[in-house]
Amino acid sequence: MRRLTGCANLCACFLAALLFDAATAHAQELEPRTYSPSPVGTNFVGASYSYLTGDVTTDPSLPVTNVQAHINTLALAYVHTFSLAGRSSSLGFVLPAMSANLSGNVIDAPTEIHRGGAGDARLRFALNLIGNPAMSPEEFAKRPSTPSLGVSLTMSAPTGVYEPTRLVNVGTNRWSFKPEVGLSYPWGRWFFEASAGAWFFTTNHDYYGGRRRSQDPIFTAQLYGGYTFGPGMWLAGAVGYAEGGQTSVNGVDDRNRQSNARYGLTFSAPIAPGWSAKVAISNGLVTRIGGDYKSITLAVQYRWFDRNR
């Protein structure tokens, strides 16, 4: 019985890891055009729905099999662009909420978990360092796009639903930070992008049973290539890689270091003045440990300029 209970907890740990990945989309997100320039004084507000489904790949030595997930995520986002020291900058907020059903077999005993509620809020600051200086909408429309290099810092705050008496939670009860550098290279109607960064995590000091849970950094890299059909209409392919992220509880390491790759496709098109819609799909390419899931995202966005611009 003690062994069965321990294995059940271990299975829940893997389910918790997948739930965290889906809720924050931290390590393997594929989001093209995040470093593409925009005129200062631009505002974006949007809503998105994502559905993830798939298996969880675990250590083969563990008596845990058939671990699966079905996760629905809704998110509201707002982004504002502005000038900082003559460079184009932006500040964005994301507020997610989710509902998840996770299941698996522990020594052939079925285990199922449902969780839902608000997820951890995220804040992203981005600064364009080289190319495409801060411009008004009128100046931006007249100037052709040039290669640009930018940096960003994303912060995830522990605002999600979290109960220390539960092993699996929607929130993570810790802070996360991701510094990143990104390159955008337009070439006629084509565009190419690359980014590299790393997620760093603080320690959860109120983990299940009053324990302390920490996680190693997760290093990420993404490559994108796409084609612009017309104003606001484009198609992009992407591949991403994530390495690291091993966790430990009270100083004891878990066998869950990630070394995973994903690929995806995103299409965006205008649907009305100021409005655009986007659909994105992605799938696991190589999954060593963690969620080998398929995902589809539907999003709508509205854009407007500050009146004094």
Short mmCIF file of C-alpha atoms in Angstrom, two decimals:
data_model
loop_
_atom_site.label_atom_id
_atom_site.label_comp_id
_atom_site.label_asym_id
_atom_site.label_seq_id
_atom_site.Cartn_x
_atom_site.Cartn_y
_atom_site.Cartn_z
CA MET A 1 0.00 0.00 0.00
CA ARG A 2 2.85 2.40 0.83
CA ARG A 3 4.46 1.69 -2.57
CA LEU A 4 1.14 2.25 -4.34
CA THR A 5 0.61 5.56 -2.54
CA GLY A 6 4.13 6.70 -3.39
CA CYS A 7 3.67 5.83 -7.05
CA ALA A 8 0.34 7.64 -7.11
CA ASN A 9 2.04 10.74 -5.77
CA LEU A 10 4.76 10.33 -8.40
CA CYS A 11 2.15 10.07 -11.15
CA ALA A 12 0.48 13.21 -9.83
CA CYS A 13 3.85 14.97 -9.94
CA PHE A 14 4.10 14.31 -13.67
CA LEU A 15 0.52 15.45 -14.15
CA ALA A 16 1.33 18.58 -12.20
CA ALA A 17 4.34 19.25 -14.42
CA LEU A 18 2.22 19.00 -17.57
CA LEU A 19 -0.47 21.20 -16.05
CA PHE A 20 2.15 23.85 -15.27
CA ASP A 21 3.54 23.68 -18.81
CA ALA A 22 0.09 24.14 -20.32
CA ALA A 23 -1.00 26.88 -17.94
CA THR A 24 2.02 29.11 -18.44
CA ALA A 25 3.09 27.93 -21.91
CA HIS A 26 6.56 28.79 -20.70
CA ALA A 27 9.09 26.44 -22.23
CA GLN A 28 7.83 25.50 -25.67
CA GLU A 29 5.62 28.37 -26.82
CA LEU A 30 5.72 29.02 -30.56
CA GLU A 31 4.62 32.60 -31.18
CA PRO A 32 5.90 34.16 -34.42
CA ARG A 33 6.30 37.92 -34.95
CA THR A 34 6.81 38.75 -31.26
CA TYR A 35 9.83 40.83 -32.26
CA SER A 36 8.28 42.45 -35.32
CA PRO A 37 8.15 46.25 -34.96
CA SER A 38 4.99 48.33 -34.45
CA PRO A 39 4.52 52.12 -34.37
CA VAL A 40 4.54 53.78 -30.96
CA GLY A 41 1.15 54.50 -29.42
CA THR A 42 -0.36 51.26 -30.71
CA ASN A 43 -2.71 49.31 -28.45
CA PHE A 44 -3.65 45.66 -28.85
CA VAL A 45 -6.35 43.85 -26.90
CA GLY A 46 -7.15 40.22 -27.56
CA ALA A 47 -8.71 36.99 -26.40
CA SER A 48 -7.59 33.45 -27.15
CA TYR A 49 -8.74 29.89 -26.60
CA SER A 50 -6.32 26.95 -26.60
CA TYR A 51 -7.00 23.24 -26.46
CA LEU A 52 -4.19 20.82 -25.62
CA THR A 53 -4.45 17.07 -25.70
CA GLY A 54 -1.88 14.31 -25.62
CA ASP A 55 0.32 11.97 -23.63
CA VAL A 56 2.86 12.60 -20.90
CA THR A 57 6.20 10.90 -21.44
CA THR A 58 7.63 9.66 -18.13
CA ASP A 59 10.74 7.82 -16.98
CA PRO A 60 10.43 4.24 -18.39
CA SER A 61 11.52 2.76 -15.05
CA LEU A 62 8.42 4.14 -13.31
CA PRO A 63 5.20 2.08 -12.97
CA VAL A 64 3.24 4.95 -14.54
CA THR A 65 1.56 4.43 -17.91
CA ASN A 66 -1.06 5.94 -20.21
CA VAL A 67 -0.75 9.43 -18.75
CA GLN A 68 -2.99 11.74 -20.78
CA ALA A 69 -4.25 15.31 -20.62
CA HIS A 70 -7.12 17.38 -21.99
CA ILE A 71 -6.63 21.06 -21.19
CA ASN A 72 -8.71 24.11 -22.12
CA THR A 73 -7.23 27.58 -21.64
CA LEU A 74 -8.82 31.01 -22.07
CA ALA A 75 -6.65 34.13 -21.96
CA LEU A 76 -7.14 37.88 -22.16
CA ALA A 77 -4.21 40.06 -23.26
CA TYR A 78 -3.33 43.73 -23.65
CA VAL A 79 -0.19 45.24 -25.24
CA HIS A 80 0.87 48.90 -25.54
CA THR A 81 3.82 50.19 -27.56
CA PHE A 82 5.78 53.31 -26.64
CA SER A 83 9.12 55.05 -27.11
CA LEU A 84 11.97 54.47 -24.66
CA ALA A 85 15.20 56.40 -25.31
CA GLY A 86 14.18 56.69 -28.95
CA ARG A 87 13.65 52.95 -29.34
CA SER A 88 10.38 51.09 -29.93
CA SER A 89 9.22 49.31 -26.76
CA SER A 90 6.15 47.45 -25.57
CA LEU A 91 4.50 46.30 -22.37
CA GLY A 92 1.98 43.47 -22.31
CA PHE A 93 -0.24 41.63 -19.82
CA VAL A 94 -1.81 38.16 -20.06
CA LEU A 95 -4.51 36.83 -17.71
CA PRO A 96 -5.21 33.08 -18.26
CA ALA A 97 -7.83 30.71 -16.90
CA MET A 98 -8.02 26.98 -17.49
CA SER A 99 -9.87 23.72 -17.03
CA ALA A 100 -7.93 20.45 -17.18
CA ASN A 101 -8.64 16.73 -16.97
CA LEU A 102 -5.52 14.61 -16.38
CA SER A 103 -5.42 10.83 -16.08
CA GLY A 104 -2.99 7.91 -15.87
CA ASN A 105 -2.43 4.37 -14.60
CA VAL A 106 -0.29 3.71 -11.53
CA ILE A 107 0.54 -0.03 -11.33
CA ASP A 108 -2.54 -0.51 -13.55
CA ALA A 109 -4.71 1.46 -11.10
CA PRO A 110 -6.52 4.36 -12.87
CA THR A 111 -5.89 7.83 -11.46
CA GLU A 112 -7.76 10.93 -12.64
CA ILE A 113 -7.51 14.60 -11.67
CA HIS A 114 -9.58 17.65 -12.61
CA ARG A 115 -8.48 21.20 -11.93
CA GLY A 116 -9.75 24.60 -13.03
CA GLY A 117 -9.54 28.29 -12.26
CA ALA A 118 -7.38 31.35 -12.82
CA GLY A 119 -3.79 30.77 -13.89
CA ASP A 120 -0.64 32.77 -13.18
CA ALA A 121 -0.67 36.27 -14.71
CA ARG A 122 2.20 37.27 -17.00
CA LEU A 123 3.87 40.58 -17.80
CA ARG A 124 6.21 41.09 -20.79
CA PHE A 125 8.47 44.06 -21.53
CA ALA A 126 10.22 44.23 -24.91
CA LEU A 127 12.78 46.74 -26.25
CA ASN A 128 14.04 47.07 -29.82
CA LEU A 129 17.81 47.66 -29.73
CA ILE A 130 18.87 47.69 -33.39
CA GLY A 131 16.85 48.70 -36.44
CA ASN A 132 13.32 50.15 -36.69
CA PRO A 133 13.51 53.06 -34.21
CA ALA A 134 10.44 54.47 -32.49
CA MET A 135 8.09 55.91 -35.14
CA SER A 136 4.60 57.32 -35.33
CA PRO A 137 2.00 55.38 -37.37
CA GLU A 138 2.49 57.82 -40.28
CA GLU A 139 6.29 57.46 -40.22
CA PHE A 140 6.01 53.70 -39.81
CA ALA A 141 3.76 53.38 -42.88
CA LYS A 142 6.26 55.23 -45.09
CA ARG A 143 9.45 53.48 -43.95
CA PRO A 144 10.29 49.98 -45.30
CA SER A 145 10.97 47.25 -42.77
CA THR A 146 14.59 46.54 -41.89
CA PRO A 147 16.29 43.82 -39.84
CA SER A 148 15.97 44.41 -36.10
CA LEU A 149 17.30 42.98 -32.86
CA GLY A 150 15.39 43.16 -29.60
CA VAL A 151 15.32 41.88 -26.04
CA SER A 152 12.47 41.05 -23.72
CA LEU A 153 11.76 40.08 -20.14
CA THR A 154 8.69 38.02 -19.27
CA MET A 155 7.56 37.63 -15.67
CA SER A 156 5.02 35.13 -14.38
CA ALA A 157 3.45 36.07 -11.02
CA PRO A 158 1.95 33.56 -8.52
CA THR A 159 -1.64 34.78 -8.92
CA GLY A 160 -3.21 31.47 -9.99
CA VAL A 161 -5.40 29.18 -7.93
CA TYR A 162 -3.17 27.28 -5.52
CA GLU A 163 -3.94 25.00 -2.56
CA PRO A 164 -0.89 23.65 -0.67
CA THR A 165 -2.96 20.63 0.42
CA ARG A 166 -3.22 19.57 -3.25
CA LEU A 167 -0.38 18.00 -5.17
CA VAL A 168 -1.74 19.26 -8.50
CA ASN A 169 -2.63 22.94 -8.90
CA VAL A 170 -3.39 25.43 -11.65
CA GLY A 171 -1.13 28.07 -10.08
CA THR A 172 2.55 27.46 -9.32
CA ASN A 173 2.98 29.52 -6.12
CA ARG A 174 6.29 30.97 -7.33
CA TRP A 175 7.73 33.67 -9.56
CA SER A 176 9.21 32.92 -12.98
CA PHE A 177 11.40 35.15 -15.18
CA LYS A 178 12.42 34.77 -18.81
CA PRO A 179 15.05 37.05 -20.39
CA GLU A 180 15.22 36.58 -24.16
CA VAL A 181 16.87 38.02 -27.26
CA GLY A 182 15.16 37.97 -30.65
CA LEU A 183 16.07 38.75 -34.28
CA SER A 184 13.59 39.75 -36.98
CA TYR A 185 14.71 39.74 -40.64
CA PRO A 186 12.27 40.83 -43.41
CA TRP A 187 13.06 39.81 -47.00
CA GLY A 188 10.47 41.09 -49.41
CA ARG A 189 7.21 39.35 -48.57
CA TRP A 190 9.12 36.76 -46.55
CA PHE A 191 10.16 37.15 -42.94
CA PHE A 192 12.48 35.15 -40.71
CA GLU A 193 12.88 35.25 -36.94
CA ALA A 194 14.97 33.59 -34.25
CA SER A 195 14.92 33.88 -30.47
CA ALA A 196 16.76 32.35 -27.52
CA GLY A 197 16.18 32.71 -23.80
CA ALA A 198 15.80 30.90 -20.50
CA TRP A 199 13.16 30.56 -17.78
CA PHE A 200 14.36 31.01 -14.20
CA PHE A 201 12.20 30.00 -11.25
CA THR A 202 12.00 30.94 -7.60
CA THR A 203 11.36 28.22 -5.02
CA ASN A 204 7.89 27.13 -3.96
CA HIS A 205 8.27 27.05 -0.17
CA ASP A 206 4.73 25.78 0.41
CA TYR A 207 4.67 22.72 -1.81
CA TYR A 208 2.45 19.73 -1.04
CA GLY A 209 2.92 18.58 2.57
CA GLY A 210 4.87 21.72 3.55
CA ARG A 211 7.86 20.79 1.42
CA ARG A 212 10.16 22.93 -0.70
CA ARG A 213 10.10 22.50 -4.50
CA SER A 214 12.68 24.07 -6.81
CA GLN A 215 13.39 23.84 -10.54
CA ASP A 216 16.47 24.28 -12.71
CA PRO A 217 16.38 26.85 -15.55
CA ILE A 218 14.80 25.87 -18.86
CA PHE A 219 16.75 27.08 -21.90
CA THR A 220 14.73 27.71 -25.05
CA ALA A 221 15.31 28.47 -28.74
CA GLN A 222 12.86 29.10 -31.58
CA LEU A 223 13.14 29.55 -35.35
CA TYR A 224 10.39 31.01 -37.55
CA GLY A 225 9.84 31.55 -41.24
CA GLY A 226 6.79 33.03 -42.91
CA TYR A 227 5.21 34.75 -45.89
CA THR A 228 3.06 37.90 -45.98
CA PHE A 229 0.19 37.73 -48.47
CA GLY A 230 -1.08 41.26 -47.80
CA PRO A 231 -1.59 43.78 -44.97
CA GLY A 232 -2.21 41.79 -41.81
CA MET A 233 -2.37 38.42 -43.61
CA TRP A 234 0.53 36.02 -43.11
CA LEU A 235 1.46 32.37 -42.63
CA ALA A 236 4.41 31.19 -40.54
CA GLY A 237 6.04 27.89 -39.64
CA ALA A 238 8.00 27.38 -36.42
CA VAL A 239 10.20 24.94 -34.57
CA GLY A 240 11.22 25.26 -30.92
CA TYR A 241 13.50 23.47 -28.48
CA ALA A 242 13.55 23.37 -24.66
CA GLU A 243 16.28 21.89 -22.46
CA GLY A 244 16.53 21.58 -18.66
CA GLY A 245 13.91 22.16 -16.00
CA GLN A 246 14.73 19.30 -13.61
CA THR A 247 12.84 19.69 -10.34
CA SER A 248 13.74 18.75 -6.79
CA VAL A 249 11.72 18.41 -3.59
CA ASN A 250 13.53 19.11 -0.31
CA GLY A 251 16.82 18.79 -2.17
CA VAL A 252 16.02 15.38 -3.71
CA ASP A 253 16.18 15.49 -7.52
CA ASP A 254 13.35 14.18 -9.68
CA ARG A 255 14.05 12.35 -12.94
CA ASN A 256 12.25 14.84 -15.15
CA ARG A 257 14.86 16.89 -17.03
CA GLN A 258 13.35 18.05 -20.33
CA SER A 259 14.91 17.79 -23.78
CA ASN A 260 11.95 18.44 -26.04
CA ALA A 261 11.24 19.94 -29.47
CA ARG A 262 8.00 21.15 -31.05
CA TYR A 263 6.85 22.40 -34.45
CA GLY A 264 3.86 24.46 -35.47
CA LEU A 265 2.03 26.56 -38.02
CA THR A 266 0.28 29.93 -37.53
CA PHE A 267 -2.07 31.84 -39.88
CA SER A 268 -3.28 35.39 -39.26
CA ALA A 269 -5.74 37.45 -41.30
CA PRO A 270 -7.69 40.73 -40.94
CA ILE A 271 -11.45 40.32 -40.47
CA ALA A 272 -12.59 43.96 -40.10
CA PRO A 273 -11.00 47.41 -39.73
CA GLY A 274 -8.71 47.13 -36.71
CA TRP A 275 -9.63 43.47 -36.13
CA SER A 276 -7.65 40.32 -36.94
CA ALA A 277 -8.00 36.61 -36.24
CA LYS A 278 -5.38 33.92 -35.83
CA VAL A 279 -5.29 30.14 -35.74
CA ALA A 280 -2.21 28.20 -34.59
CA ILE A 281 -1.50 24.49 -34.36
CA SER A 282 1.53 22.73 -32.91
CA ASN A 283 2.71 19.23 -32.12
CA GLY A 284 5.55 17.47 -30.38
CA LEU A 285 8.57 16.65 -32.55
CA VAL A 286 10.79 15.04 -29.90
CA THR A 287 9.64 14.53 -26.31
CA ARG A 288 11.98 13.02 -23.77
CA ILE A 289 10.12 13.91 -20.56
CA GLY A 290 6.91 15.92 -20.19
CA GLY A 291 3.90 16.70 -22.34
CA ASP A 292 3.89 15.24 -25.85
CA TYR A 293 0.74 17.14 -26.72
CA LYS A 294 -1.07 18.54 -29.72
CA SER A 295 -2.49 22.04 -29.44
CA ILE A 296 -4.76 24.36 -31.36
CA THR A 297 -5.25 28.03 -30.57
CA LEU A 298 -7.90 30.42 -31.85
CA ALA A 299 -7.43 34.13 -31.17
CA VAL A 300 -9.03 37.45 -32.04
CA GLN A 301 -7.36 40.85 -31.66
CA TYR A 302 -8.35 44.50 -31.91
CA ARG A 303 -5.81 47.27 -32.63
CA TRP A 304 -6.08 51.03 -32.24
CA PHE A 305 -3.76 54.04 -32.04
CA ASP A 306 -3.56 56.69 -29.35
CA ARG A 307 -5.64 59.73 -30.34
CA ASN A 308 -2.79 62.18 -29.96
CA ARG A 309 -0.71 60.29 -32.52
#
